[in-house]
Coordinates of C-alpha atoms and ligand atoms in Angstrom, one line a residue:
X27 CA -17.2 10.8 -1.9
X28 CA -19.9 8.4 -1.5
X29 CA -20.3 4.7 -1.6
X30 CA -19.1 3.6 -5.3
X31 CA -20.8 0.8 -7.2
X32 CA -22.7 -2.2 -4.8
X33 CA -20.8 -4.9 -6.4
X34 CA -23.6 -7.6 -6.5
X35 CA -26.7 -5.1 -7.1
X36 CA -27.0 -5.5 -11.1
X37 CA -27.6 -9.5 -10.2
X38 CA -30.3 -9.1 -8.0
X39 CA -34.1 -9.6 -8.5
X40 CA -36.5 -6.3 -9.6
X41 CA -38.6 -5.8 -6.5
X42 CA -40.8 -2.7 -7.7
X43 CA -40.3 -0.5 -11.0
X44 CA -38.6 2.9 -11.0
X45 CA -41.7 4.2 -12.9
X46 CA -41.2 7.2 -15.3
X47 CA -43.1 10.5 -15.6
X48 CA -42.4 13.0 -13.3
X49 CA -45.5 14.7 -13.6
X50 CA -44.4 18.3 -11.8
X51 CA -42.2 18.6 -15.1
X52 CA -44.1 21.9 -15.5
X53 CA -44.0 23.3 -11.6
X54 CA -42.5 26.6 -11.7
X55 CA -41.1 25.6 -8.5
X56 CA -39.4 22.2 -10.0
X57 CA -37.7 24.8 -12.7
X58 CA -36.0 26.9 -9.9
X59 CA -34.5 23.7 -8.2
X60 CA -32.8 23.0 -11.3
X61 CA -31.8 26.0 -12.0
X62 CA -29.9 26.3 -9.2
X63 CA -28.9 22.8 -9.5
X64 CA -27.7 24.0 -13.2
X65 CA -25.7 27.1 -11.2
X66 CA -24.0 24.6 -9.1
X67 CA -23.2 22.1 -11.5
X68 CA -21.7 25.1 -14.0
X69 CA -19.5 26.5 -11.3
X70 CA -16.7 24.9 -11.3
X71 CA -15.1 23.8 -7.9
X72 CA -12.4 21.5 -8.7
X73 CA -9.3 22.2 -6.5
X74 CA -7.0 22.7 -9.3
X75 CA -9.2 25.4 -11.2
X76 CA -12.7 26.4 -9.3
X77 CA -13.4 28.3 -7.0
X78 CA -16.3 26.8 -3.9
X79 CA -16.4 30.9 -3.0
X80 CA -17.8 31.6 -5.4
X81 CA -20.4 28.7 -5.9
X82 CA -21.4 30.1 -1.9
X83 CA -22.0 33.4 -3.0
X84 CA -24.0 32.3 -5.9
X85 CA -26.3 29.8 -3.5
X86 CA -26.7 33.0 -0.8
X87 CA -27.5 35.6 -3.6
X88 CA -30.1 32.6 -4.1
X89 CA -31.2 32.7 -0.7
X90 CA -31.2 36.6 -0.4
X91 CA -33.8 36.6 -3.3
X92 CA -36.3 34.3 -1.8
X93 CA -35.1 36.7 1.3
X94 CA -33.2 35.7 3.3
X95 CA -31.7 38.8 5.6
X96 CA -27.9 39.0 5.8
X97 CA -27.8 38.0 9.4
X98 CA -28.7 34.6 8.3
X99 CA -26.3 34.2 5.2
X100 CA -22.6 34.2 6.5
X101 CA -19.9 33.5 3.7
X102 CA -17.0 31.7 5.6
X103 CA -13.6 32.2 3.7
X104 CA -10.7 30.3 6.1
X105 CA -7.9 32.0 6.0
X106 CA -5.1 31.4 3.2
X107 CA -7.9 29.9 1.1
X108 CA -9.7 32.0 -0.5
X109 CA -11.4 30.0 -3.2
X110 CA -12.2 27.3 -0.7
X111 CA -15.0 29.1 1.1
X112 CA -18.9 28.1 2.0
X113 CA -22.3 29.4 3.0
X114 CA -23.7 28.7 6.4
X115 CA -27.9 29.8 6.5
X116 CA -30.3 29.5 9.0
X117 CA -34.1 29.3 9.2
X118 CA -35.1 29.7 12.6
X119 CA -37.0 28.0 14.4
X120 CA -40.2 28.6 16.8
X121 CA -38.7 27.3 20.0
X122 CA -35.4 28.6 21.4
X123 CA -34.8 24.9 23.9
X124 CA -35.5 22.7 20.6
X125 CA -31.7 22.2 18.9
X126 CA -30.8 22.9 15.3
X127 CA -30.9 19.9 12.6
X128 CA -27.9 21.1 10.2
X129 CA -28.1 20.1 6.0
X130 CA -25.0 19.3 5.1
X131 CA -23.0 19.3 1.6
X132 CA -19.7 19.5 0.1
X133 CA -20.0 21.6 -3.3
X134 CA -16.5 20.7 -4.3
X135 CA -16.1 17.8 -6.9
X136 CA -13.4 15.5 -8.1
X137 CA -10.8 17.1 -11.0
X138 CA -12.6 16.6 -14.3
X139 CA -10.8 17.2 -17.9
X140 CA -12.9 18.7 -20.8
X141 CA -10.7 16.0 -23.1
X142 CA -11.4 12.8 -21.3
X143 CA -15.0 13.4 -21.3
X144 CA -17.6 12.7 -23.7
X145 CA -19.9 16.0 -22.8
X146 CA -18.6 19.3 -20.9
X147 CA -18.1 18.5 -17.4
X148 CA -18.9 21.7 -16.2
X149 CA -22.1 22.0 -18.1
X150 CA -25.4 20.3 -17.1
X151 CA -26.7 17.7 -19.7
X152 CA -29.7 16.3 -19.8
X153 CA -30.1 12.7 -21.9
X154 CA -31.4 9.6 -22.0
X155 CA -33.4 10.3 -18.7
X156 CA -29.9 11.3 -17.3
X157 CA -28.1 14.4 -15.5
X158 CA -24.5 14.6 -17.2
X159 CA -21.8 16.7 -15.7
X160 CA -19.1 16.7 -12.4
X161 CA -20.9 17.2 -9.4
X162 CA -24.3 15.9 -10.8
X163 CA -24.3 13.0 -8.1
X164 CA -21.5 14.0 -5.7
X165 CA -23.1 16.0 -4.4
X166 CA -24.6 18.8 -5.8
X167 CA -27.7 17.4 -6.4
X168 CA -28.2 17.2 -2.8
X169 CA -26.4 20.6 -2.5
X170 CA -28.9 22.3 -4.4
X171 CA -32.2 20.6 -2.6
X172 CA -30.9 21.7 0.6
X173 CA -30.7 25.6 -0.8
X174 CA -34.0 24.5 -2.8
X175 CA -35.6 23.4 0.8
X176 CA -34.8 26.9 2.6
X177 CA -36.4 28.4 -0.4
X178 CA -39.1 26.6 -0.4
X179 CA -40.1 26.8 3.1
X180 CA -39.7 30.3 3.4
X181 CA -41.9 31.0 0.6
X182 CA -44.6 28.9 2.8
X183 CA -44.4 30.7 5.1
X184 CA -43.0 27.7 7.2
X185 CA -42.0 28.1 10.5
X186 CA -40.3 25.0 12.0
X187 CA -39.8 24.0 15.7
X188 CA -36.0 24.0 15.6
X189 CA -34.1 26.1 13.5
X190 CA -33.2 24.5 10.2
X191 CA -29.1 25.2 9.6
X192 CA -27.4 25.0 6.2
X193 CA -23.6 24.5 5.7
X194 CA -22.1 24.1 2.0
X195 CA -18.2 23.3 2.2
X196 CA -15.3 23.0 0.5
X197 CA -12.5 20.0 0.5
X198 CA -14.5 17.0 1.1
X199 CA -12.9 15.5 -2.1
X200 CA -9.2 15.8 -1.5
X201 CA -7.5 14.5 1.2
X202 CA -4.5 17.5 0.9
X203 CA -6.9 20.0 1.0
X204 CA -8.5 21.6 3.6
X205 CA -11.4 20.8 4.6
X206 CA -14.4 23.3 5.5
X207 CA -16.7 20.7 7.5
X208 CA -13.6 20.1 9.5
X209 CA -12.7 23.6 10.0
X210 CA -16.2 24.7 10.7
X211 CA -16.1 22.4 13.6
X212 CA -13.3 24.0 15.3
X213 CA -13.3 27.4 14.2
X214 CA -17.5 27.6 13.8
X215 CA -18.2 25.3 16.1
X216 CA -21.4 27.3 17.7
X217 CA -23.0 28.3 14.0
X218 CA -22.7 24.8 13.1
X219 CA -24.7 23.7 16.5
X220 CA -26.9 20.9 15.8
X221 CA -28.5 18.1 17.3
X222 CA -27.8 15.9 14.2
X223 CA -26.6 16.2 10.6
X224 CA -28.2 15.0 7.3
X225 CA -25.4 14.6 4.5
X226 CA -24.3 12.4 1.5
X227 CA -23.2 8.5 2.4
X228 CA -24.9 6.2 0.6
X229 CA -28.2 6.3 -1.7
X230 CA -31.0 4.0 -3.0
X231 CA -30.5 1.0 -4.8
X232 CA -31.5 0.4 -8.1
X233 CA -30.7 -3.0 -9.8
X234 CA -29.7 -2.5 -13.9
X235 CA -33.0 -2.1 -14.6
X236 CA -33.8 0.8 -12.8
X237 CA -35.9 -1.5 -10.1
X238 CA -35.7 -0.2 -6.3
X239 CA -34.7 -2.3 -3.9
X240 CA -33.6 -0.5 -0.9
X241 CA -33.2 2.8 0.6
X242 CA -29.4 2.8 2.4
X243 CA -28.7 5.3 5.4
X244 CA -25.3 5.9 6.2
X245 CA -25.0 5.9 10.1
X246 CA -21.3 4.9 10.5
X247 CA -17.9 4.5 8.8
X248 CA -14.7 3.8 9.2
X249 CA -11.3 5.9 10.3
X250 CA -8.6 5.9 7.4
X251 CA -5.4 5.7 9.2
X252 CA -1.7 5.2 8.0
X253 CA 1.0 3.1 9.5
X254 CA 5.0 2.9 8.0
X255 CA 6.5 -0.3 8.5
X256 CA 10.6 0.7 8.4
X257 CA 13.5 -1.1 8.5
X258 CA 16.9 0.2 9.2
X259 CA 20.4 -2.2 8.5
X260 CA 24.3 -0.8 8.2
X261 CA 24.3 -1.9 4.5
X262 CA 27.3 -2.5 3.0
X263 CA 28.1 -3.8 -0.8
X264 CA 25.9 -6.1 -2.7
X265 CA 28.6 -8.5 -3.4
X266 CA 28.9 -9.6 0.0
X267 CA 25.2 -10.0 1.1
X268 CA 24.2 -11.4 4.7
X269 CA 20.7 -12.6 5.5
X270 CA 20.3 -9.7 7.6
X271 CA 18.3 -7.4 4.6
X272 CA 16.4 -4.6 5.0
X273 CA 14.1 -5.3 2.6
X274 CA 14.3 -9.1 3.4
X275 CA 12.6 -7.9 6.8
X276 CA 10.1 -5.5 5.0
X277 CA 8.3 -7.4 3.0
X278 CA 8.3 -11.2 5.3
X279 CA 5.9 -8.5 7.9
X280 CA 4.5 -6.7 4.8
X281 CA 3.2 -10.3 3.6
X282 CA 2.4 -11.0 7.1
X283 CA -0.2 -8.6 6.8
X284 CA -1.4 -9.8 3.7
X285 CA -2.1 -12.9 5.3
X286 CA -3.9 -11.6 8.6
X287 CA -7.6 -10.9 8.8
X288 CA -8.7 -8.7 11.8
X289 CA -11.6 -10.2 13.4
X290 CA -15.5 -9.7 12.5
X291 CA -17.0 -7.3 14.8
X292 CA -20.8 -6.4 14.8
X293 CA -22.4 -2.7 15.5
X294 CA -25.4 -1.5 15.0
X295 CA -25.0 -0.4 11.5
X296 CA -23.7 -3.2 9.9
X297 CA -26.1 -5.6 11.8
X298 CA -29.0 -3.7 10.6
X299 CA -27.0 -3.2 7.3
X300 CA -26.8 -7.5 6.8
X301 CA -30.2 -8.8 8.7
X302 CA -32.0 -6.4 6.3
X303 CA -29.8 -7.3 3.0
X304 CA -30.1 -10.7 3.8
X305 CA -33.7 -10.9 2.7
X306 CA -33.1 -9.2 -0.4
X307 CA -30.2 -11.0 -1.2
X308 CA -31.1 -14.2 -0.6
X309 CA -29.3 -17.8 -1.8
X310 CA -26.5 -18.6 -0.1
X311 CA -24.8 -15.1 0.5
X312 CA -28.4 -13.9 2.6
X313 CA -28.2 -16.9 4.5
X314 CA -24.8 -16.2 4.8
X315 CA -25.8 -12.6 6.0
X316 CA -28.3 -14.0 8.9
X317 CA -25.4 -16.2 9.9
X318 CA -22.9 -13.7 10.5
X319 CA -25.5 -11.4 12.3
X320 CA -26.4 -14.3 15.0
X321 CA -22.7 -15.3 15.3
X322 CA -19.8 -13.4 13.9
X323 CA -17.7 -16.5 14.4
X324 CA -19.5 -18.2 11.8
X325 CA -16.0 -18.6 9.9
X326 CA -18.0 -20.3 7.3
X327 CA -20.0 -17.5 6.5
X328 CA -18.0 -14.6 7.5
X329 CA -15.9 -16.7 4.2
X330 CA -19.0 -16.5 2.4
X331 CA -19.5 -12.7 2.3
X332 CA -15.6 -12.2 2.2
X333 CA -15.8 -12.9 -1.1
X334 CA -17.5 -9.4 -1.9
X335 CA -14.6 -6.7 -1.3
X336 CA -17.1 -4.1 0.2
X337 CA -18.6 -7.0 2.2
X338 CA -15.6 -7.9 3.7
X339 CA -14.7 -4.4 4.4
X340 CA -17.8 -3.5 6.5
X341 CA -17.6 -6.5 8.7
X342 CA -14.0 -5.4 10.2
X343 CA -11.0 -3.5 10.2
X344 CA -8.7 -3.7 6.9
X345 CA -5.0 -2.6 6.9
X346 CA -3.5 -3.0 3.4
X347 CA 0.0 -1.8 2.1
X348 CA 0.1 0.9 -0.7
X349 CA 3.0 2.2 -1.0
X350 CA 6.6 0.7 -1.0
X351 CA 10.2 2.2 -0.5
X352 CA 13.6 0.8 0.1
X353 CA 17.4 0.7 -0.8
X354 CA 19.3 3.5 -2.4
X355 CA 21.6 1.8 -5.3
X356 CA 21.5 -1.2 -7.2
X357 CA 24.9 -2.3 -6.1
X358 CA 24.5 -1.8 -2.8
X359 CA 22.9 -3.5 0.5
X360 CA 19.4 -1.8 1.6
X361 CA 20.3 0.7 4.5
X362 CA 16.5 1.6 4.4
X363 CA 13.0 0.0 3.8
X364 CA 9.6 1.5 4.2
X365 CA 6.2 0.6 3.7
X366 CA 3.0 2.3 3.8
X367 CA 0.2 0.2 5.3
X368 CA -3.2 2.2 5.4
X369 CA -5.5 0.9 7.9
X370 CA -9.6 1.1 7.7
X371 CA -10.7 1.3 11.3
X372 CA -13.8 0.0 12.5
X373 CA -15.8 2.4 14.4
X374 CA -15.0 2.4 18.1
X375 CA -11.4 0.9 17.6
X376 CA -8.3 2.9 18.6
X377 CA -5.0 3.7 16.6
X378 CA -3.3 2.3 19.6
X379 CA -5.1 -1.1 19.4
X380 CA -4.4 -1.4 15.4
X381 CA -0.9 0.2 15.6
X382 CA -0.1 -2.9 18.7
X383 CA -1.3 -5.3 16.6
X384 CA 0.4 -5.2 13.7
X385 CA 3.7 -4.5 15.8
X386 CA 2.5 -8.4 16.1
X387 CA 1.5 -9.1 13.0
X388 CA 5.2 -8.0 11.4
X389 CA 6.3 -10.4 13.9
X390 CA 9.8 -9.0 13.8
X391 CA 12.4 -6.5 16.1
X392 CA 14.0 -5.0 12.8
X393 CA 10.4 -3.8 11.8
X394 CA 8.9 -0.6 13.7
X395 CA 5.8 0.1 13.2
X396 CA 4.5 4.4 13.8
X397 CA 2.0 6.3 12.8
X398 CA 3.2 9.4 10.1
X399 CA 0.6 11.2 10.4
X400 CA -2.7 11.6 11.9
X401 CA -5.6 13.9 9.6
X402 CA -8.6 13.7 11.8
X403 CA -10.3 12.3 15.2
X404 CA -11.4 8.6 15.3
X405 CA -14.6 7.8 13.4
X406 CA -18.2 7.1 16.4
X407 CA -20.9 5.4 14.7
X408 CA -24.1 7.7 15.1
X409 CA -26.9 6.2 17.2
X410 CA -29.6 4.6 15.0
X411 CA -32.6 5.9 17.6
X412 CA -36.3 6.1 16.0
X413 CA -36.2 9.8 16.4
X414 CA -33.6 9.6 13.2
X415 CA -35.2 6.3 11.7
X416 CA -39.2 7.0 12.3
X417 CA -39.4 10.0 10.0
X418 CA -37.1 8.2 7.2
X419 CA -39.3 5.0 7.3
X420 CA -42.6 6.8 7.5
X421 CA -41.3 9.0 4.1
X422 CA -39.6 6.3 2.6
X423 CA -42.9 4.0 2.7
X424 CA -45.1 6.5 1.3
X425 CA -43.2 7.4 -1.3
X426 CA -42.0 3.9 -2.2
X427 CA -43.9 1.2 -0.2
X428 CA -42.4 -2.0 0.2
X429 CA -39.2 -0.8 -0.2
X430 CA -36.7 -1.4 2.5
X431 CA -35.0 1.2 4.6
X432 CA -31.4 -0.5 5.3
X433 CA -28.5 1.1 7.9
X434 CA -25.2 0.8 6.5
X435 CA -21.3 1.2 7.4
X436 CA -19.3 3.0 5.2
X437 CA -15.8 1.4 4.6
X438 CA -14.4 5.0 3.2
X439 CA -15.2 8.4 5.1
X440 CA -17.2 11.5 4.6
X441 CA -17.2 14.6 6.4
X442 CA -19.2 12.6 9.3
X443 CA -15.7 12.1 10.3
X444 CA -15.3 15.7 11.4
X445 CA -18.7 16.4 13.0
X446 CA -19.3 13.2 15.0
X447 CA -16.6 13.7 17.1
X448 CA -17.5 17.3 17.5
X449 CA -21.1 16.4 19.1
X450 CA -23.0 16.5 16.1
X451 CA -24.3 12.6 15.1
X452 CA -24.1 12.9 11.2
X453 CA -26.1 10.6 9.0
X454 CA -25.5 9.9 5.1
X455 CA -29.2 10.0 3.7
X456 CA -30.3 11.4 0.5
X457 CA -33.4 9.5 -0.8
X458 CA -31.7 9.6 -4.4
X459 CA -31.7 6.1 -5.9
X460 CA -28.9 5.3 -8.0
X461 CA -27.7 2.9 -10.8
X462 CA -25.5 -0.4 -9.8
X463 CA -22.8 2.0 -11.6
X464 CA -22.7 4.3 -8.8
X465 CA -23.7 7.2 -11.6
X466 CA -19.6 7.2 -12.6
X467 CA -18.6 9.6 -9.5
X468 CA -15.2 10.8 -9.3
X469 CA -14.9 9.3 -13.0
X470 CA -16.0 9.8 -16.1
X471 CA -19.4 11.1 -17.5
X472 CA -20.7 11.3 -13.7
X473 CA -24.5 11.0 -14.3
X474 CA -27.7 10.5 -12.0
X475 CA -31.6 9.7 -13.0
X476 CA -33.7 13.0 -13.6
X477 CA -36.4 11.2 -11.9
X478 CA -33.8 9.8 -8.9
X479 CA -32.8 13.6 -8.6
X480 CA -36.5 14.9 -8.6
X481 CA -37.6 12.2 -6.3
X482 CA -34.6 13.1 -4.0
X483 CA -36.2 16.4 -3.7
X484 CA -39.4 15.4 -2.9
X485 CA -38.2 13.0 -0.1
X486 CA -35.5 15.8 2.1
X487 CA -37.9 17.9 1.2
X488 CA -40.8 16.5 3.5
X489 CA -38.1 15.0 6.0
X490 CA -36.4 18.0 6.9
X491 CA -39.8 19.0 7.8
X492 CA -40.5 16.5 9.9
X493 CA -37.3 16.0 11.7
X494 CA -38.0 20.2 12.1
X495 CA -40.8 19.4 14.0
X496 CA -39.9 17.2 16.3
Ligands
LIG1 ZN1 -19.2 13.5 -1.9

């Protein structure tokens, strides 16, 4: 997944113009990028019918080519699922104290069907300026540059201070499924060994005219837990009733919750993520911004930016309910009422804390409140140090000066939430600047910018390096 449409983006002012040409159009090394790219794209690797195995092995035959020796290419099938396999890769390093930096992608994508699309999903368009097909922005693009980059710098004869890891996964995109980051980390942990991890997250900006107008780096996000609010009552028959109702109970705590706002709370990504959007926001909702940043009990404010639903998600934690269940006949009293309330916790926050407080928020005895299930370890912000910032502000400002370089929080969750808690700081950066649409993923006609993709390229392409040689 990544970040989906910035609601308030198409209104804002053009800062600097996208430009055009590409002028490496003819690079013979340009033509291999997207021809893996094309690879990816065109093997499928939905759950339901593809096959991520296979889309590894293709990406390591890659790598063998540009040669790559075996020892280096490990094909990681987990047991039971063998379609749901990846590649880890390795370019190593000049000096055996310097840790690992570790590229990260998912190469499955979201279910796609042939009939509900205007082109062939699984086959890589190119129109309008646009790359058409499943995958083409989450996230094989970035998939590819990161099998493009070990090419590359093997052919150059590069040899980097710390070795330069790969790992392309499977199961990012469905929550049933299992997922290869996550597994990695406890089964792989060593191979996967890295001082910090570059992945997916959030892009660039554009506004709907193509315009730039900041660079977002994902350094944070949120833990998606569920709570079940349940009620239990003896029942009995619906002719007699007594104010004593299951679902009476269930939904006076379930609107309880709909009326109760957890409070603002500021970390280093979202404070970075509003004192920098401020400026290019501006008017009342970047004043707004400063506010907020200065004193998070600005209720004035904090009512301001509420009004944008991804706002007023990365200020604090969010519970909401989603799913309802209750009674058992239509002539009968409710012996049972249920409620699923899925919770968005703010980095640093415990299940315990959010599973106490809305035992006080439903306010009432008959309602208990547990936790059915728990998928992964709490969401830790990754430290914004300038070791990770310097080199993405140095590239970023020669490749598109004046533009900003913004921290955010993610409100959803990416496979950071497996590797941070594992040791390894992950950060959502792909120099890849995308339209106020959010290029359709996970829906229809998922497109990018040719250029956006290109540029992408050219941008990991000369960080990696530099973070390499650090
Ligand atoms: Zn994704």
């Amino acid at each position: 997944m990544k970040r989906i449409a910035r609601a308030m983006m198409a209104a804002l002012a053009m800062l600097v113009s996208a430009g055009t040409g590409y002028s490496q159009s003819a690079d013979k090394s340009l033509e291999r990028f997207r021809e893996i790219y094309k690879e990816l794209v065109e093997t499928n690797t939905t759950l339901s019918a593809g096959d991520c195995t296979l889309a590894a092995r293709r990406m390591a035959g890659r790598l063998k080519t540009a040669g790559y020796p075996d020892e280096d290419l490990r094909i990681f099938v987990p047991e039971g699922h063998p379609k749901e396999g990846g590649l880890l890769a390795a370019l190593h390093g000049s000096d055996p104290s310097a840790k690992a930096i570790l590229m990260l992608a998912h190469v499955d994508v979201v279910e796609a069907k042939r009939e509900d699309w205007t082109r062939d999903p699984f086959t890589l368009v190119e129109e309008g300026g646009y790359f058409y097909g499943r995958g083409t922005s989450d996230m094989k693009a970035q998939a590819a540059i990161w099998v493009d980059n070990l090419i590359r710098y093997r052919e150059e004869g590069y040899k980097p201070r710390r070795t330069i890891k790969l790992a392309l996964t499977c199961g990012e995109e469905t929550n049933s499924a299992l997922n290869g980051a996550g597994w990695l980390a406890q089964n792989a942990r060593d191979a996967i060994d890295a001082e910090f991890a570059l992945t997916e997250g959030v892009d660039g900006d554009l506004d709907a005219q193509g315009h730039r107008i900041a660079l977002e780096i994902l350094a944070a996000e949120k833990t998606s837990q569920n709570f079940v609010f349940e009620v239990t009552n003896p029942g009995g028959h619906s002719s007699r009733p007594v104010p004593d109702n299951a679902i009476y109970h269930l939904v006076r705590a379930v609107d309880r919750v709909s009326r109760y706002e957890f409070p603002v709370q500021l970390d280093d990504a979202n404070r970075a993520y509003f004192s920098g959007m401020s400026k290019i926001v501006g008017g009342e909702s970047g004043a707004a911004m400063a506010a907020v940043v200065k004193n998070p009990e600005d209720s004035v404010s904090v009512a301001v930016l509420d009004k944008d639903r991804n706002w007023h998600a990365m200020l604090r934690t969010t519970c909401v309910a989603t799913m309802l269940s209750a009674g058992h006949a239509t002539n009968a009293l409710p012996q049972r009422a249920t409620a699923n309330i899925n919770c968005r916790i703010f980095p640093g926050v415990s299940r315990d804390a959010i599973q106490a407080q809305l035992v006080k928020i439903a306010d009432d005895p008959a309602v208990t409140v547990s936790v059915p299930e728990v998928r992964g370890p709490l969401a830790q912000p990754s430290p914004l140090t300038p070791q990770i910032m310097g080199p993405i502000e140095s590239v970023a400002h020669e490749m598109w000066p004046g533009i900003p370089v913004i921290p955010s929080l993610e409100p959803a969750a990416s496979d950071a939430q497996f590797l941070n808690p594992a040791g390894i700081p992950t950060y959502g950066v792909t120099g890849i600047f995308t339209d106020p649409d959010g290029g359709h993923i996970h829906g229809l006609n998922e497109r990018v910018r040719i250029n956006s993709v290109y540029e992408g390229r050219a941008f990991l392409y000369r960080l990696v390096k530099l973070y390499a040689d650090q």
